[in-house]
mmCIF file of C-alpha atoms in Angstrom:
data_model
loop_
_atom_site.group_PDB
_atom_site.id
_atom_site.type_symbol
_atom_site.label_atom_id
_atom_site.label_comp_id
_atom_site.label_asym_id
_atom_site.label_seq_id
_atom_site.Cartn_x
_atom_site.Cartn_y
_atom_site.Cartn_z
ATOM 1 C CA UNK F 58 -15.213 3.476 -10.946
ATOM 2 C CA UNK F 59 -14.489 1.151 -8.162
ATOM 3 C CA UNK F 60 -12.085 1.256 -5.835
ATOM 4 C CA UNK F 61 -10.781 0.850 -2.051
ATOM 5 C CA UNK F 62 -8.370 3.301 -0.495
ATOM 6 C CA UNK F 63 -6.572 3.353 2.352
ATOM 7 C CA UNK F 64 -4.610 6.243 4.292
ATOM 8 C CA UNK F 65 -3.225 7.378 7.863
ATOM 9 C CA UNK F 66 -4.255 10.812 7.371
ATOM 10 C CA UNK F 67 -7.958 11.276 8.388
ATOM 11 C CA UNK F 68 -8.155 14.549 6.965
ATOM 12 C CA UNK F 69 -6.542 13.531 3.618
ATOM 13 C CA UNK F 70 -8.899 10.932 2.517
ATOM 14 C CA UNK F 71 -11.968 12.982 3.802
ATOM 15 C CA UNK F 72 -10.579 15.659 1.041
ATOM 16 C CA UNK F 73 -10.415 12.699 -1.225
ATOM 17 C CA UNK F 74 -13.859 11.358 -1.061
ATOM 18 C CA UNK F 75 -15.333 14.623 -1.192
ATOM 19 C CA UNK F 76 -13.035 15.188 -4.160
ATOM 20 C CA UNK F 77 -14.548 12.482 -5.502
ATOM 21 C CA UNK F 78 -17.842 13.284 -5.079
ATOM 22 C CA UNK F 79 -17.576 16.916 -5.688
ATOM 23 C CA UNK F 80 -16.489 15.718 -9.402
ATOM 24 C CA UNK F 81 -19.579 13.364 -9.640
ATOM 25 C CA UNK F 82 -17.641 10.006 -9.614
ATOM 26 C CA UNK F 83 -18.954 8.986 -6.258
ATOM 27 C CA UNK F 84 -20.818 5.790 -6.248
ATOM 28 C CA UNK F 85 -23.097 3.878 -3.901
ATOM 29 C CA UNK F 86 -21.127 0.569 -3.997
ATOM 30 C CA UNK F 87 -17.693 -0.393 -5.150
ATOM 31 C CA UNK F 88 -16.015 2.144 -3.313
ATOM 32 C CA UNK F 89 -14.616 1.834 0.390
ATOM 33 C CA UNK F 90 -12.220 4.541 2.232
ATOM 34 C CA UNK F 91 -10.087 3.112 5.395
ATOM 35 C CA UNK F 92 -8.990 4.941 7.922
ATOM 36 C CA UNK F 93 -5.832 3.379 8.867
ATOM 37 C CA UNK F 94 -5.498 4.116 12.750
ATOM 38 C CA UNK F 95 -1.523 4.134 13.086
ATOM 39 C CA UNK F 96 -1.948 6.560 16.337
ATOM 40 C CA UNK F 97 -0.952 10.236 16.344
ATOM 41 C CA UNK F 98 0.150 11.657 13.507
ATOM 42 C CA UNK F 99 1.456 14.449 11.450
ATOM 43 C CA UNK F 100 2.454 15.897 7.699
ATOM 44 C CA UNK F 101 1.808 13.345 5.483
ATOM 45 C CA UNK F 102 0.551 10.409 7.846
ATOM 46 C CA UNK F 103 4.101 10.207 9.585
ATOM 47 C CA UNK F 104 3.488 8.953 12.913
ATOM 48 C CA UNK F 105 5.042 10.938 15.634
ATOM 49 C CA UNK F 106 4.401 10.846 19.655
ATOM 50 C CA UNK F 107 5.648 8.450 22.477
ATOM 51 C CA UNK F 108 5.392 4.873 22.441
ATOM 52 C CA UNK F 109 6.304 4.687 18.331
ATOM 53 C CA UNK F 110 8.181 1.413 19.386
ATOM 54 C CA UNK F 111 5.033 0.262 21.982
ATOM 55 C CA UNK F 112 3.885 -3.425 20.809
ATOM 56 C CA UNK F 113 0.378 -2.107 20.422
ATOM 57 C CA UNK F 114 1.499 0.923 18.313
ATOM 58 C CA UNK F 115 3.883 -1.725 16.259
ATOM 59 C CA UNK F 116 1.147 -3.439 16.148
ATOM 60 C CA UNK F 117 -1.203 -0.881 13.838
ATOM 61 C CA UNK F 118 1.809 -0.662 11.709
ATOM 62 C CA UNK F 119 1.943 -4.361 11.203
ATOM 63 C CA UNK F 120 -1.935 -4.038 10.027
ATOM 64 C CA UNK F 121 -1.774 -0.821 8.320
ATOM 65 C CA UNK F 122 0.237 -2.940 4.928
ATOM 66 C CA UNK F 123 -2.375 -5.276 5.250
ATOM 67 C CA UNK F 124 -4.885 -5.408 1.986
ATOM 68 C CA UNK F 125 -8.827 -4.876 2.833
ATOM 69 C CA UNK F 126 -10.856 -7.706 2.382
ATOM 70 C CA UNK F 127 -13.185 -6.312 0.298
ATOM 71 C CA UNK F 128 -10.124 -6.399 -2.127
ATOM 72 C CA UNK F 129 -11.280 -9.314 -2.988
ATOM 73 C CA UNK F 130 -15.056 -9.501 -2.434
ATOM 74 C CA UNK F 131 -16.795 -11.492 -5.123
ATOM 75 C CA UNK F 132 -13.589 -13.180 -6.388
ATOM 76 C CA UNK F 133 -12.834 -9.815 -7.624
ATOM 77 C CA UNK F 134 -9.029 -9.292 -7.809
ATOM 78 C CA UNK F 135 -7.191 -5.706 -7.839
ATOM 79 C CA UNK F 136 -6.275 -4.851 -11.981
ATOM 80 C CA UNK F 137 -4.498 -1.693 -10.535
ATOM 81 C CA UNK F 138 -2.549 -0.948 -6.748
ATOM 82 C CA UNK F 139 -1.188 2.240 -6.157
ATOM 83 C CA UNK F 140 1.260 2.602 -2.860
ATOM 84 C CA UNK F 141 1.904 5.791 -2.006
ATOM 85 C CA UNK F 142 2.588 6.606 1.827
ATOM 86 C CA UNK F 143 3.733 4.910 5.265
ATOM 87 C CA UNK F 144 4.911 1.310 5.028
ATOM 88 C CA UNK F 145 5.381 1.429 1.303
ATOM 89 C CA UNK F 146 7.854 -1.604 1.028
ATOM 90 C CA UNK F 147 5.835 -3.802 3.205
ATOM 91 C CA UNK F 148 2.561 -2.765 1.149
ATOM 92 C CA UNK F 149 4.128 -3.845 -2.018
ATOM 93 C CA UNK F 150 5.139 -7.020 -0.725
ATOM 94 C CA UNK F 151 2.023 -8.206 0.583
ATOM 95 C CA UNK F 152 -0.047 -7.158 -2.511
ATOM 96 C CA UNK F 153 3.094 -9.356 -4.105
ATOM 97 C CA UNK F 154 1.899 -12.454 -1.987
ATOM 98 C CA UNK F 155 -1.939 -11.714 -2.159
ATOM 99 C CA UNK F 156 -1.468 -11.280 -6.146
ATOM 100 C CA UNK F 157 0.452 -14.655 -6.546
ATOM 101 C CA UNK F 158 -0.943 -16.848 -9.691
ATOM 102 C CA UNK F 159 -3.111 -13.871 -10.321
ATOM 103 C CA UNK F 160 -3.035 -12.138 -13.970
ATOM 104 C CA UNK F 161 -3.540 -8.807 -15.452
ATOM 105 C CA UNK F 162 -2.544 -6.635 -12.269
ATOM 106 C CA UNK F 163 -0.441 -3.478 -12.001
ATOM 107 C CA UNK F 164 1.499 -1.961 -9.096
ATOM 108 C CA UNK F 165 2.264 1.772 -8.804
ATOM 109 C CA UNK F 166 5.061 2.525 -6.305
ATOM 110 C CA UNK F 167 5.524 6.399 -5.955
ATOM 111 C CA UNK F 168 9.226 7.552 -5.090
ATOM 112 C CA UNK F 169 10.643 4.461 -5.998
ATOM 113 C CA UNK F 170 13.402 5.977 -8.081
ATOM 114 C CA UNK F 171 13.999 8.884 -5.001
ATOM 115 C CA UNK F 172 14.385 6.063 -2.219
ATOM 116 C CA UNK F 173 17.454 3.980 -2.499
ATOM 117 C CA UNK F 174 15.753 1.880 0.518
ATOM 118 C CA UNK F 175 12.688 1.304 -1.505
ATOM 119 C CA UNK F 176 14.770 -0.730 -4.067
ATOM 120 C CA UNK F 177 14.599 -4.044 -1.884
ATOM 121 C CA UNK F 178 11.322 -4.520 -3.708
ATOM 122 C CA UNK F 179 13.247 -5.305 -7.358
ATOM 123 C CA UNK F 180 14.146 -8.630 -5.132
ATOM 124 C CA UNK F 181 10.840 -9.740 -5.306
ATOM 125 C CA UNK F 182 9.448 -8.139 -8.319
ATOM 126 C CA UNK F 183 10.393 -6.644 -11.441
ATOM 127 C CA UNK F 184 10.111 -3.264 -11.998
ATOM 128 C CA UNK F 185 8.827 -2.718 -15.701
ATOM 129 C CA UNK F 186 9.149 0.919 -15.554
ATOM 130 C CA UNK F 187 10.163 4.061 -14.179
ATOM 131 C CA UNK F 188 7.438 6.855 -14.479
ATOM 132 C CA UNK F 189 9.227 10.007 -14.632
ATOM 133 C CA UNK F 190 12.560 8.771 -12.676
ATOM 134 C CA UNK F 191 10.146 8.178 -9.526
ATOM 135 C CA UNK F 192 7.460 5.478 -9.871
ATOM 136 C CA UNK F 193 8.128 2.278 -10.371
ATOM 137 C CA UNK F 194 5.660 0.379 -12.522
ATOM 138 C CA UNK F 195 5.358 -3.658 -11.556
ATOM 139 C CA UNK F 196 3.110 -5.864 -13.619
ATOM 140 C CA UNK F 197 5.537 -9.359 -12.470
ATOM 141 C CA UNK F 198 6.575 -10.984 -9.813
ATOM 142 C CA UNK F 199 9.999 -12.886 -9.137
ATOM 143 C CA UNK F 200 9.806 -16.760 -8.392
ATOM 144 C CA UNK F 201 10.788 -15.710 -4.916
ATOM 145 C CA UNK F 202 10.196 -18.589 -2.068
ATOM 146 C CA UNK F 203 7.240 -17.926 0.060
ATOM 147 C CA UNK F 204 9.805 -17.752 3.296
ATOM 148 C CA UNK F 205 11.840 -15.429 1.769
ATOM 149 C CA UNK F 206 8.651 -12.805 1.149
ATOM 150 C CA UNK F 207 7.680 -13.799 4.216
ATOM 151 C CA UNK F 208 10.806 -12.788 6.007
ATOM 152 C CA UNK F 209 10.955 -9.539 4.078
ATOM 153 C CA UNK F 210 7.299 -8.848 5.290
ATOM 154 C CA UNK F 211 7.842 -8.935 9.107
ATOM 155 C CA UNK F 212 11.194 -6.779 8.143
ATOM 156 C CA UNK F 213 9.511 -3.996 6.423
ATOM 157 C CA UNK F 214 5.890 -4.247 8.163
ATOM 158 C CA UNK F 215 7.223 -1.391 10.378
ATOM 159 C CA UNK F 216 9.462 0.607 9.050
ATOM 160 C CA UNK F 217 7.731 3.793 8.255
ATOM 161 C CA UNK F 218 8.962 4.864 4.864
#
């Protein structure tokens, strides 16, 4: 199984990988875990501490939504995204963009259904599904201008839900 993941929480995708391994699915290649430094933190990745509004600290939120490169190593292209975490809207939308002409992908957003703010992402894409009342399931995206996704992008890039 290959796969990249990303998460704020040190500790959390430590327990992952050795989740992973501990169940024998750990593999030598194919399979990356990022650290996402977004600064102090607490429950659930939420950063907390001074300076939350700092440029530098805005700035690790603006990269945190950003896909890994080796996303697309090989001309390999993600068949499956799950977002679940800090920065959710602006993590959609960029996998949106980076996805664009692409076919065959899915997109997992978890609490979709909970978080009226989340639903600025039905603007760009169409939600196919709703697992459970919660997660949206996205296999489309709108003819949306590259401006406007853009524009949405720098909006949501640091807002931390």
């Amino acid at each position: 199984m290959e796969f990249v993941a990303v998460d704020s929480d040190r500790f959390f995708l430590k327990s992952v990988q050795r989740k992973i391994r501990d169940d024998g699915l750990a593999r030598l290649a194919g399979q990356s875990f990022h650290y996402a430094d977004i600064g102090l933190t607490a429950h659930w990745g939420r950063p907390i501490g001074p300076g939350l509004d700092s440029p530098r600290r805005l700035q690790k939120f603006r990269r945190y939504s950003d896909l890994p490169p080796e996303s697309f190593e090989g001309g390999r292209t993600p068949d499956f995204v799950l977002v679940d975490g800090r920065f959710r809207v602006a993590c959609v939308l960029k996998t949106l963009r980076a996805l664009r002409g692409e076919r065959g992908w899915t997109i997992a957003m978890d609490d979709y259904g909970d978080r009226p703010h989340f639903h600025v992402v039905a603007e760009f894409a169409e939600i196919d599904q709703l697992v459970n009342g919660r997660m949206a399931v996205i296999t489309a995206a709108k003819p949306v201008s590259s401006e406007a996704l853009d524009s949405a992008i720098r909006k949501y890039e640091t807002e931390l839900d």
